Short mmCIF file of C-alpha atoms in Angstrom, two decimals:
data_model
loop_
_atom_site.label_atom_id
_atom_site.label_comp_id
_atom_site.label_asym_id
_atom_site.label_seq_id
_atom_site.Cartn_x
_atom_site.Cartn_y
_atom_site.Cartn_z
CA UNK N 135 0.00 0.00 0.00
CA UNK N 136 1.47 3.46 -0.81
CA UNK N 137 -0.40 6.06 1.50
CA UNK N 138 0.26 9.77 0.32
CA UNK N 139 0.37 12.89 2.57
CA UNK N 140 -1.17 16.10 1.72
CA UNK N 141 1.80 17.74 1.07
CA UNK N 142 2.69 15.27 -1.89
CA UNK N 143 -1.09 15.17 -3.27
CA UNK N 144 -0.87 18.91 -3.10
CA UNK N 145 2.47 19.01 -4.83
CA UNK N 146 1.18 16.65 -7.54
CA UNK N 147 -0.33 18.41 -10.92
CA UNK N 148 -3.16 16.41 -11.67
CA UNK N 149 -2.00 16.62 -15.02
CA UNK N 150 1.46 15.84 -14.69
CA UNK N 151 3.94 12.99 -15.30
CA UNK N 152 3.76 11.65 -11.92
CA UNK N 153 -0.40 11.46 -11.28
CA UNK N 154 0.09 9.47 -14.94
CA UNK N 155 2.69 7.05 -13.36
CA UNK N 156 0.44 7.11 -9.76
CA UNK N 157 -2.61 6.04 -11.95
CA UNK N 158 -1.00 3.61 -14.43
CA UNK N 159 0.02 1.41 -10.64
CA UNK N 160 -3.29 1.55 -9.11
CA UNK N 161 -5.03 0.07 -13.11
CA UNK N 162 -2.11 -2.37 -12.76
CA UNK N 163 -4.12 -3.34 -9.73
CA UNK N 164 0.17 -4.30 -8.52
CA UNK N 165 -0.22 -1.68 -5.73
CA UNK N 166 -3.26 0.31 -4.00
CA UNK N 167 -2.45 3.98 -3.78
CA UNK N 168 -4.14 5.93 -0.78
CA UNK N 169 -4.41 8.93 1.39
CA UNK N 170 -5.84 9.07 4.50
CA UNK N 171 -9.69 10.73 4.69
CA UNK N 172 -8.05 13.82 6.62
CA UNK N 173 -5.33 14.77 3.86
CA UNK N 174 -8.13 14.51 0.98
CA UNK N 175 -10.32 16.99 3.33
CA UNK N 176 -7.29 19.32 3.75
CA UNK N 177 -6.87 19.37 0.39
CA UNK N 178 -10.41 19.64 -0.55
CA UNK N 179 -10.78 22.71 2.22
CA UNK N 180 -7.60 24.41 0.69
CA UNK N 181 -8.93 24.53 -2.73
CA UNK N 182 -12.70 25.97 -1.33
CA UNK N 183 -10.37 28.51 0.46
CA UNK N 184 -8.83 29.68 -2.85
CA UNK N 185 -11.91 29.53 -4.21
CA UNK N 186 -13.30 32.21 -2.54
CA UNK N 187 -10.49 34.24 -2.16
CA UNK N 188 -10.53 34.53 -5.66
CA UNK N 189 -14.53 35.01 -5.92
CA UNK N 190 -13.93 38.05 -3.86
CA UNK N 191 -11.47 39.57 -5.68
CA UNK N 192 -13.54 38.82 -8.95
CA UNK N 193 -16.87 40.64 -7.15
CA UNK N 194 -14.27 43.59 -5.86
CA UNK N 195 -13.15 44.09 -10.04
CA UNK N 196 -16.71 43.85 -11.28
CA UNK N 197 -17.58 46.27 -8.84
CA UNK N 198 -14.96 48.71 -10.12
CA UNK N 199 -16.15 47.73 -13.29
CA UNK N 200 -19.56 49.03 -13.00
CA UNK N 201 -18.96 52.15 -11.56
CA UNK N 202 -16.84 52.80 -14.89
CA UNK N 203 -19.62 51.29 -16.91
CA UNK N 204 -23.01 53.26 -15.98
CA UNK N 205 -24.24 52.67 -19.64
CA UNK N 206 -24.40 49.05 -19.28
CA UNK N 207 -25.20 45.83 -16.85
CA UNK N 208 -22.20 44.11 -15.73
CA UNK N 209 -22.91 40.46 -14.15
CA UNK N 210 -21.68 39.06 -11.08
CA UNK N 211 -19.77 36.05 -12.03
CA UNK N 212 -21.46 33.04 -9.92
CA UNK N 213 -20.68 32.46 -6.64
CA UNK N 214 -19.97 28.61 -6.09
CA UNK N 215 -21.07 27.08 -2.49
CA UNK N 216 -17.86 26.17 -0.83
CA UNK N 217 -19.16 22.37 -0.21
CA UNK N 218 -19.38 22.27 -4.01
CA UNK N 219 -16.04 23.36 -4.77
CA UNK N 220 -14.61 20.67 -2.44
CA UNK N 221 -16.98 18.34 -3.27
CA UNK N 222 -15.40 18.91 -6.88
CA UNK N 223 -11.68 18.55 -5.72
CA UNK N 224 -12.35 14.97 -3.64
CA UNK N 225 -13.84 13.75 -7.06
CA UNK N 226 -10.52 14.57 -8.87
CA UNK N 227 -7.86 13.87 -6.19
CA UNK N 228 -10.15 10.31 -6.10
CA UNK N 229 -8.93 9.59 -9.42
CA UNK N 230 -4.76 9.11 -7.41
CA UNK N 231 -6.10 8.09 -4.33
CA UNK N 232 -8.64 5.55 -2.62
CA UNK N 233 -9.72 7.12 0.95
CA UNK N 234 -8.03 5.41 3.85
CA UNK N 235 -10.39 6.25 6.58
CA UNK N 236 -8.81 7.03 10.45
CA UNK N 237 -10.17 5.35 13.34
CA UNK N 238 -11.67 7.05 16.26
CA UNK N 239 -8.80 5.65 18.32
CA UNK N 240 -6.59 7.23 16.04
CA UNK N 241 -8.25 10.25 16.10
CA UNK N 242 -8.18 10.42 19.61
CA UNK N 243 -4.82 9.57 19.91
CA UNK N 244 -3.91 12.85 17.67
CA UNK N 245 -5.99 15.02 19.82
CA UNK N 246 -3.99 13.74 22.86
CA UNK N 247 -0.92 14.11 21.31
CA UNK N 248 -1.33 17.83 20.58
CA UNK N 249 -2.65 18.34 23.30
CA UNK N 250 0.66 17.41 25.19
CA UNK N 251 3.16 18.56 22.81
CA UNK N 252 4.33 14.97 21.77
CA UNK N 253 5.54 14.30 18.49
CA UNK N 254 4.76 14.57 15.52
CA UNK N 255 2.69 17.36 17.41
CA UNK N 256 4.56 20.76 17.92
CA UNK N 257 4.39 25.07 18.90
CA UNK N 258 4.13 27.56 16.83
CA UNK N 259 4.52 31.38 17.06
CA UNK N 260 7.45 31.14 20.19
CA UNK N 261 4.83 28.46 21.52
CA UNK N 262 1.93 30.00 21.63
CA UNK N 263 -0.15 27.44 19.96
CA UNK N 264 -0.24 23.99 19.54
CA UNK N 265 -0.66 22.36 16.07
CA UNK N 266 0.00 18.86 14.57
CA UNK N 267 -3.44 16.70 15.46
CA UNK N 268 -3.92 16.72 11.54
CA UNK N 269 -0.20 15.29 11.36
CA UNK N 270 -0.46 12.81 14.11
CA UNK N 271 -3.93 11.51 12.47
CA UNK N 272 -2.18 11.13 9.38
CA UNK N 273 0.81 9.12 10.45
CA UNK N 274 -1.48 6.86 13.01
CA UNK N 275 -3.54 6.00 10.01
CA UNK N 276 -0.92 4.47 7.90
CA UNK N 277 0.53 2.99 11.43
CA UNK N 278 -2.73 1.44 12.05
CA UNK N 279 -3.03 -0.22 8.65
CA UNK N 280 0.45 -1.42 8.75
CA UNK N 281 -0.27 -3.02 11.91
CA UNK N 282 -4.01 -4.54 10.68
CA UNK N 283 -2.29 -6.06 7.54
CA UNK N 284 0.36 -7.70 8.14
CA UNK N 285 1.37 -9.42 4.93
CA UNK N 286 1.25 -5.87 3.39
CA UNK N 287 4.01 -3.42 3.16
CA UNK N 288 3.50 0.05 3.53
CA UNK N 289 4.89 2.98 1.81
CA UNK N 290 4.26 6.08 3.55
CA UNK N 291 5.27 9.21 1.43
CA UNK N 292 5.58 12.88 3.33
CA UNK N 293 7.72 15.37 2.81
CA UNK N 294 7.32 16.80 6.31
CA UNK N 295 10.73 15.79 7.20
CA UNK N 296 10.51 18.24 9.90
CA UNK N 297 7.90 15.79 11.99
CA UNK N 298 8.53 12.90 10.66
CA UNK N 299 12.08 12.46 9.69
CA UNK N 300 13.60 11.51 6.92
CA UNK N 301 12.79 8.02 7.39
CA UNK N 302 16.12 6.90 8.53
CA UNK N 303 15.34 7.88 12.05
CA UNK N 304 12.01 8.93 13.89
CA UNK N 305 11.40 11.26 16.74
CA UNK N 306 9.88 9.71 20.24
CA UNK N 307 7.28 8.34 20.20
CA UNK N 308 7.22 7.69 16.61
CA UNK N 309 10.40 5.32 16.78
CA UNK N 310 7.86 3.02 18.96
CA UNK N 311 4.83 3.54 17.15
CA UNK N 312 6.67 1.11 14.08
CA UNK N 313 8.44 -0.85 16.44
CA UNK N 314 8.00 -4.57 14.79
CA UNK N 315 7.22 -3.27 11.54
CA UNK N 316 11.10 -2.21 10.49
CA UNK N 317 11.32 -4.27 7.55
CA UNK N 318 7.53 -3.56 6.00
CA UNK N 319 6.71 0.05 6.94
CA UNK N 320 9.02 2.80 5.22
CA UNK N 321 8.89 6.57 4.55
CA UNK N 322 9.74 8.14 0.75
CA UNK N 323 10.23 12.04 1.03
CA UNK N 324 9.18 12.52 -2.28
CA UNK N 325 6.62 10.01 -4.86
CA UNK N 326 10.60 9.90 -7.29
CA UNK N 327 11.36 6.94 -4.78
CA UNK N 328 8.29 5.08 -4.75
CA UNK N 329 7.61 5.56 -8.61
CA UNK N 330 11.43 4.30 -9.47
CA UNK N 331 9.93 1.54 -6.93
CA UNK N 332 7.14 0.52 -9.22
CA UNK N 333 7.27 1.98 -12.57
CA UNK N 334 10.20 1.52 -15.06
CA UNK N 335 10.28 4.37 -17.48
CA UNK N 336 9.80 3.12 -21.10
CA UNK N 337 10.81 4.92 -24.79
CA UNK N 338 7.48 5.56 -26.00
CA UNK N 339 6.03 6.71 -29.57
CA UNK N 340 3.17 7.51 -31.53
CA UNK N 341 3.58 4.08 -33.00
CA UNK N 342 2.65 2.12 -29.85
CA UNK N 343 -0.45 3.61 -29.19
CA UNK N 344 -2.03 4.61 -32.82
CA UNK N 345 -3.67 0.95 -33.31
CA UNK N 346 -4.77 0.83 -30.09
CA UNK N 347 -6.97 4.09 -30.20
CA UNK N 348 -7.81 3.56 -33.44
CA UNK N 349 -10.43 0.42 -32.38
CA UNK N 350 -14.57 0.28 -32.28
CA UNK N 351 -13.69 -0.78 -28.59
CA UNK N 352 -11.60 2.99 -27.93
CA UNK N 353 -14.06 4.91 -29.50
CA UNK N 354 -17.05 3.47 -28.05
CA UNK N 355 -15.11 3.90 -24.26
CA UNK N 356 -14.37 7.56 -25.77
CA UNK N 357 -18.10 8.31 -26.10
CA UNK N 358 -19.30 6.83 -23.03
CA UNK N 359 -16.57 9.68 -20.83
CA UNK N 360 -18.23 12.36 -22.52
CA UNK N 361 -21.50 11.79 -20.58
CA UNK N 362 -19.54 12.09 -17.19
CA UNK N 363 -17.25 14.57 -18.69
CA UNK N 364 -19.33 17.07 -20.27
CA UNK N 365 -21.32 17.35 -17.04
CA UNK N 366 -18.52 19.45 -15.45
CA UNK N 367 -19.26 22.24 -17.38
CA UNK N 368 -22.00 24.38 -17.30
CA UNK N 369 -21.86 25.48 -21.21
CA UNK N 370 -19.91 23.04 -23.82
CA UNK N 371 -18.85 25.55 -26.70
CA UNK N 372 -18.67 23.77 -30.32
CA UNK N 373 -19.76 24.00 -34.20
CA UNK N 374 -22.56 23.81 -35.96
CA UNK N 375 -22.36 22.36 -39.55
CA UNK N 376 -24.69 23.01 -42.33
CA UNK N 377 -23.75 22.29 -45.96
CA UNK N 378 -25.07 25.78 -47.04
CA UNK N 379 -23.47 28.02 -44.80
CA UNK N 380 -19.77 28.72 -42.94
CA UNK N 381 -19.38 26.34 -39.81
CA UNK N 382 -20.48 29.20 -36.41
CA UNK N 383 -19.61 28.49 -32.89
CA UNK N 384 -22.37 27.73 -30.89
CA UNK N 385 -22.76 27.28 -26.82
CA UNK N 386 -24.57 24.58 -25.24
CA UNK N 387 -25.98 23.55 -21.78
CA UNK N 388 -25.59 20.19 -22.55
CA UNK N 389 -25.36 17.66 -25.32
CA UNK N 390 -23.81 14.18 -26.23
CA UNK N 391 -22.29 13.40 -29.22
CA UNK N 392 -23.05 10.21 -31.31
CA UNK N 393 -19.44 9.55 -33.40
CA UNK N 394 -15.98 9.91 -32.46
CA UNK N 395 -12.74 9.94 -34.58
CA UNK N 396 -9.66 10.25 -33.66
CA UNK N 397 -7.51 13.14 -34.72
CA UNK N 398 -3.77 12.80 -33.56
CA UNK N 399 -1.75 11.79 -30.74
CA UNK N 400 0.07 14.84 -28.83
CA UNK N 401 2.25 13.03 -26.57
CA UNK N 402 3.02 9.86 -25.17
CA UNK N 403 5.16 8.29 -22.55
CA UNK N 404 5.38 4.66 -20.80
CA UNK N 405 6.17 2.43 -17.87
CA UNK N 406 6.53 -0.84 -17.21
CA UNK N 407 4.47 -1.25 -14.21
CA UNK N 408 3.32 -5.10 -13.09
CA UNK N 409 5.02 -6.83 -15.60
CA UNK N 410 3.10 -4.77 -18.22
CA UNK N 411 3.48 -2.10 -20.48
CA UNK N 412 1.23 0.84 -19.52
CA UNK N 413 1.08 3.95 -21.81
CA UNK N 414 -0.74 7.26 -21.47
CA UNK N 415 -0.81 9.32 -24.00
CA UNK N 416 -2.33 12.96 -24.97
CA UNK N 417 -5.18 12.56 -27.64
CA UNK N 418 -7.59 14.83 -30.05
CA UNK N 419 -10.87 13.53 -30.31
CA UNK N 420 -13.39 14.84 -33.19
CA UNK N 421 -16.81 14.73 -31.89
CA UNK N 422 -19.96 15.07 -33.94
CA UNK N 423 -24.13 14.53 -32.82
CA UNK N 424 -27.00 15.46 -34.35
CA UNK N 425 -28.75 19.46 -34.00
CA UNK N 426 -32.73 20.26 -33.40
CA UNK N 427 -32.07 22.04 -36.91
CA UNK N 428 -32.85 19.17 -39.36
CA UNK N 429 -30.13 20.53 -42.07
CA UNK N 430 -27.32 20.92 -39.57
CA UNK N 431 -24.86 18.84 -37.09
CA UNK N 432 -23.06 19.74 -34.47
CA UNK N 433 -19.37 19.33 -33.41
CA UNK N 434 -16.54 19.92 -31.13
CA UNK N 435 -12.79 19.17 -30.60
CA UNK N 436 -11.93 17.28 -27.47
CA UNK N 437 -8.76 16.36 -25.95
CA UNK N 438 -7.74 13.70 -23.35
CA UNK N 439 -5.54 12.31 -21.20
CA UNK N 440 -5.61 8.25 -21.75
CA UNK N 441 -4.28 5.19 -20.46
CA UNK N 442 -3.68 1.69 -22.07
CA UNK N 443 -2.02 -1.25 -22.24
CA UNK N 444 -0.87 -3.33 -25.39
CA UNK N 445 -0.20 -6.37 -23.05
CA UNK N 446 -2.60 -5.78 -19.89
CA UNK N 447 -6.35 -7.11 -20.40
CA UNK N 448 -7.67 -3.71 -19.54
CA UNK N 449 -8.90 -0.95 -22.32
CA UNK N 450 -8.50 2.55 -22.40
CA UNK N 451 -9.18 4.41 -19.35
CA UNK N 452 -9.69 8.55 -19.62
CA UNK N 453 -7.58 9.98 -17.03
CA UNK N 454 -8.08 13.49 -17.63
CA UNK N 455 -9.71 15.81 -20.26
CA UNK N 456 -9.26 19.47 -21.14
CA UNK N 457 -12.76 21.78 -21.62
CA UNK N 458 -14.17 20.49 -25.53
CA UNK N 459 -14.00 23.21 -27.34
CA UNK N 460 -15.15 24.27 -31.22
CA UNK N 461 -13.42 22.60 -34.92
CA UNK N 462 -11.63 24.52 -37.15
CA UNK N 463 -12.36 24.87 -41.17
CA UNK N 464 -10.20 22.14 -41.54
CA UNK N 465 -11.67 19.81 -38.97
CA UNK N 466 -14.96 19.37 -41.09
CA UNK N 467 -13.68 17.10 -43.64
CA UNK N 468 -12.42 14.56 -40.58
CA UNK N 469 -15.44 14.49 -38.71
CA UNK N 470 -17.03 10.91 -38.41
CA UNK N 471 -19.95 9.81 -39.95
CA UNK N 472 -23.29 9.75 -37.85
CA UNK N 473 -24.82 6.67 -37.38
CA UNK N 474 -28.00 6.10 -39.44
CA UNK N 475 -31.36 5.83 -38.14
CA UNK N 476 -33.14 2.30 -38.49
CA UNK N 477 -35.36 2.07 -41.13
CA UNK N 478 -37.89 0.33 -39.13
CA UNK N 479 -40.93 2.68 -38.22
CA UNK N 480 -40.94 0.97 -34.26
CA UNK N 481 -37.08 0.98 -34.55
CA UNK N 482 -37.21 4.47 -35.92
CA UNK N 483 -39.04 6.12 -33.07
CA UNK N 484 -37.16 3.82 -30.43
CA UNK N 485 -33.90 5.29 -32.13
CA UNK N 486 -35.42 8.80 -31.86
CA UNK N 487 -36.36 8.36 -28.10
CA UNK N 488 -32.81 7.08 -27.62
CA UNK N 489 -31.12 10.32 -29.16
CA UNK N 490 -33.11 12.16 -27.35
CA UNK N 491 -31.87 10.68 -24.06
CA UNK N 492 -28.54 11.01 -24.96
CA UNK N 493 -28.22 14.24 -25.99
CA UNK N 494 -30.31 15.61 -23.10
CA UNK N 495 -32.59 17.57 -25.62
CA UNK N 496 -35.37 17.19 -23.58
CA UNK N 497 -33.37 18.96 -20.18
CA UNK N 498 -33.37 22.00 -22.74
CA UNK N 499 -37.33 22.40 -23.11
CA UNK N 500 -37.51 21.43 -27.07
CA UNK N 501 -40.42 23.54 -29.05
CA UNK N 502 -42.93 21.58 -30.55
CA UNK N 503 -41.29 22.81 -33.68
CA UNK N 504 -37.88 21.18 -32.93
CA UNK N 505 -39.18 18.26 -32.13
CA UNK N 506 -40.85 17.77 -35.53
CA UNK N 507 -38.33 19.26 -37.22
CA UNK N 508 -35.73 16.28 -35.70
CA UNK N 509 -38.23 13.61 -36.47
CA UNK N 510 -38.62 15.21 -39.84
CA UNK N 511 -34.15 15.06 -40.12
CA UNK N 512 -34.54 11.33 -39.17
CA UNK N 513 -37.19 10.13 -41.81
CA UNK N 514 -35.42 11.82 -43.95
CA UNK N 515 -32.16 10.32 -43.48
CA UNK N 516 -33.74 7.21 -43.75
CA UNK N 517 -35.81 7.83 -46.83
CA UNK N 518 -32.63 9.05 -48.68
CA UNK N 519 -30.89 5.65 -47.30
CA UNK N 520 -33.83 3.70 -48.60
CA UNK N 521 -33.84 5.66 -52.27
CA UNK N 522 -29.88 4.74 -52.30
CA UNK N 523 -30.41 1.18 -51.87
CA UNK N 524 -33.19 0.83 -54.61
CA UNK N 525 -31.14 2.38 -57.36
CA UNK N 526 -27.26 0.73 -56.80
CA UNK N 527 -26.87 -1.51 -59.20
CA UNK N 528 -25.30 -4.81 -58.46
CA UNK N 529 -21.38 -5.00 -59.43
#
């Protein structure tokens, strides 16, 4: 078990090299990464913090901003409730980390230990207040789970070196608090130690990953993320497509596209973690769906942060994504095809009820006019597919 501290979870970019490498051990199910509950919530209560720091400053501009602009409204920008800010953070620390949860003993064992000044409890300001019940509560719980499995070995990364040591030594009481678990409980100041531990770097290319996220299987686990994905935000921006007219960038409250293809491959790099090689790599997605307006589809760019395996039996796993965002002009030719509608009348309005669902048309209030006018787009496809048929002639 590797147990991270808040200081290294807080160090680590989400988006960075080493939440890859964190994330590539815990799919290699070789090693469960954690953090005790306390170091996600300190985390989580940072970030809400920041938030609103920042909120206040924002409401303190647009305030100047209005008093300069008496000709015109200028909006508040929203003002996020703090629990939903770290309610948003825990979701995407959860993606390094499993929760360890902390006993009561243990908590009440940190509360003592501040209390009395003992280690890794301390003063502050020339003693004038006591601190370090978090700390304690942190080290207890990977203690504690040490102790209750004992064919595990723990891996307990902080770089507090001030109250915990450097992991050669530990202050009293900590020295005792291992005492009989020397040779399966150790401390990393940094994640370099433990990665090196786990994870071989690998020379990685385009090459190794191309075939693999260029399957039915990949594209299909590429559509199914943007249902979660697209939820984050509250507007997805994008392109609407109509043969007649330039492509225009359009905002959305929410919508779910029905074909994927890839674009390119940014970056890549690898490890061999488990016995396997693991690869994540930086993709473009093109994304197209279908648009209330009969004569039109709509379409965005999307890029991702994947993992896969060539050798694992695992598929592609979406790590991270960036906000979707609209095509360019030369985009349009490499969007993917839309799946036609069954020509089947039941099928047909089955279909129809489907895409509906999907796409979350009906969240946005559709006009009786829209509605038709989408049931309209999809006989029409299928009329067009049926005229096709009837006049190929046979080769």
């Amino acid at each position: 078990m590797i147990i991270l501290d808040a200081n290294i979870l807080k160090s680590t970019s989400l988006r960075g090299p080493a939440a890859d490498v964190l994330r590539a051990i815990r799919a290699a199910d070789g090693e469960r990464v954690a953090a005790p509950w306390i170091a996600l919530e300190e985390i989580a209560a940072q970030q809400a913090l920041t938030y609103e720091a920042k909120h206040v400053a924002a409401m303190e501009a647009v305030n100047a901003l209005r008093k300069a602009t008496p000709w015109a409204d200028v909006p508040h920008p929203r003002r996020w409730p703090a629990e939903r800010v770290r309610k948003h953070w825990r979701e995407r620390y959860s993606d390094l980390a499993e929760v360890l949860e902390t006993s009561p003993n243990a908590y009440q064992q940190a509360m003592f230990r501040e209390t009395n000044l003992i280690a890794p409890c301390k003063t502050v300001n020339s003693g004038k207040h006591k601190v370090g019940a978090r700390d304690a509560a942190i080290w207890l719980t990977a203690v504690e789970y040490a102790r209750a499995h004992q064919d595990e070995t723990v891996y307990f990364v902080s770089n507090n070196t001030e109250d915990f040591g450097d992991g050669t030594a530990f202050p009293t009481p900590m020295d005792r608090d291992i005492t009989g678990l020397e040779e399966r409980f150790f401390l990393f100041t940094s994640l370099d130690g433990v990665l090196t531990k786990f994870a071989t770097e690998l020379e990685a290319s385009v090459g190794d990953v191309q075939a693999l996220l260029e399957t039915d299987e990949a594209r299909s686990k590429i559509l199914h993320a943007t249902r979660q994905a697209f939820k984050r935000y509250r507007m997805v921006h994008g392109t609407v497509i109509v043969d007649s007219e330039a492509p225009r960038t359009v905002s959305d409250s929410s919508w779910a596209p029905q074909a994927v293809a890839l674009d390119g491959v940014l970056e890549v790099s690898g490890r061999e973690v488990g016995g396997h090689k693991w690869f994540t790599a930086s993709v473009r997605w093109l994304l197209s769906g279908r648009s209330p307006r009969q004569d039109a589809r709509r379409a965005c760019a999307w890029e991702t942060r994947v993992l896969l395996s060539p050798t694992a039996d695992k598929g592609l796993t979406v790590l991270d994504s960036k906000r979707p965002g609209p095509i360019s002009i030369e985009d349009v030719p490499k969007l993917p095809l839309l799946p036609q509608p069954p020509e089947d009348e039941d099928l047909l309005a089955s279909w129809l009820l489907s895409s509906l669902e999907e796409a979350n048309l009906l969240e946005r209030r559709l006009t009786g006019r829209q509605l038709r006018n989408l049931l309209a787009h999809a006989r029409d496809v299928s009329t067009r597919s049926e005229t096709t048929d009837e006049g190929t002639e046979p080769g």
